[in-house]
Amino acid sequence: MDQHAQRHGARAARSHGTVETEHGATTTARTPQPAPGMAGMKERARHIPPTVSLPIITALAFGLFVIFRTHTAGDKGGPAMLYGLAGFVVSGALGLVVAHFQSSLITETRAAAYGALFGCSMGWAYSLGGESILKSSTFGLTLGAVMFVVALYVFRTHRTREPHGLHRPHKTHHGDDRTHRLPVATH
């Protein structure tokens, strides 16, 4: 015990055989081991980046929605669970891909990727209720377009957080330069 304590810059405590660090002694930096139970789970959860956790949480919610959708459409038990698992795995994998590559995409392409992922997912989930392909495709395209507009709005209004900085910064016009104005109607 004394050899272990001396090797790590600590001394053996007088009671209970524990090892204390000496005042002013330097110790080698070790990564703390997470505590067992809920405290350890909280500590590990802090180290998961949002580009991983948010797609997984969203895919889990989508998988549960697919289970609900197929169960209310008439599938019971096992088939509903398999559809939900498939929805979770596919949307989670595609969500992780979009989240991983979003920093290299320009704003419009990033919004289109989120719109396409959301529209295809919701169109597929809508088709599980027994709807026709045309109706499901229309529903998916509509929700994909709505997601595209919402994502574009969010990405454009939070420009300082974008990986590329400001999106198309505008030059200020000095003086009375009338060449860049729209033509006025003459009749």
mmCIF file of C-alpha atoms in Angstrom, residues 23 42 48-49 55 61 64 68 79 93 97-98 109 111 121 129 131 147 149 151 159 162-164 175 181:
data_model
loop_
_atom_site.group_PDB
_atom_site.id
_atom_site.type_symbol
_atom_site.label_atom_id
_atom_site.label_comp_id
_atom_site.label_asym_id
_atom_site.label_seq_id
_atom_site.Cartn_x
_atom_site.Cartn_y
_atom_site.Cartn_z
ATOM 1 C CA HIS A 23 -0.916 19.016 0.650
ATOM 2 C CA LYS A 42 -25.882 11.502 -15.980
ATOM 3 C CA ILE A 48 -22.675 12.711 -25.763
ATOM 4 C CA PRO A 49 -22.755 15.503 -28.361
ATOM 5 C CA PRO A 55 -31.191 12.218 -33.889
ATOM 6 C CA ALA A 61 -40.064 9.189 -30.922
ATOM 7 C CA LEU A 64 -43.003 4.952 -31.159
ATOM 8 C CA PHE A 68 -48.964 3.736 -32.655
ATOM 9 C CA PRO A 79 -45.835 -6.606 -36.762
ATOM 10 C CA ALA A 93 -29.269 6.186 -39.205
ATOM 11 C CA VAL A 97 -25.824 11.057 -41.348
ATOM 12 C CA VAL A 98 -27.580 14.412 -41.839
ATOM 13 C CA THR A 109 -28.966 22.282 -48.819
ATOM 14 C CA ALA A 111 -32.721 22.719 -44.913
ATOM 15 C CA SER A 121 -40.506 9.603 -42.901
ATOM 16 C CA GLY A 129 -52.475 3.388 -42.230
ATOM 17 C CA GLU A 131 -53.671 5.176 -47.540
ATOM 18 C CA MET A 147 -40.070 21.341 -42.793
ATOM 19 C CA VAL A 149 -39.369 26.330 -44.851
ATOM 20 C CA ALA A 151 -35.569 24.743 -41.164
ATOM 21 C CA ARG A 159 -26.729 32.944 -38.448
ATOM 22 C CA GLU A 162 -23.969 28.518 -38.421
ATOM 23 C CA PRO A 163 -20.695 26.733 -39.112
ATOM 24 C CA HIS A 164 -19.985 28.946 -42.126
ATOM 25 C CA GLY A 175 -23.759 57.220 -51.872
ATOM 26 C CA ARG A 181 -32.711 49.995 -57.999
#
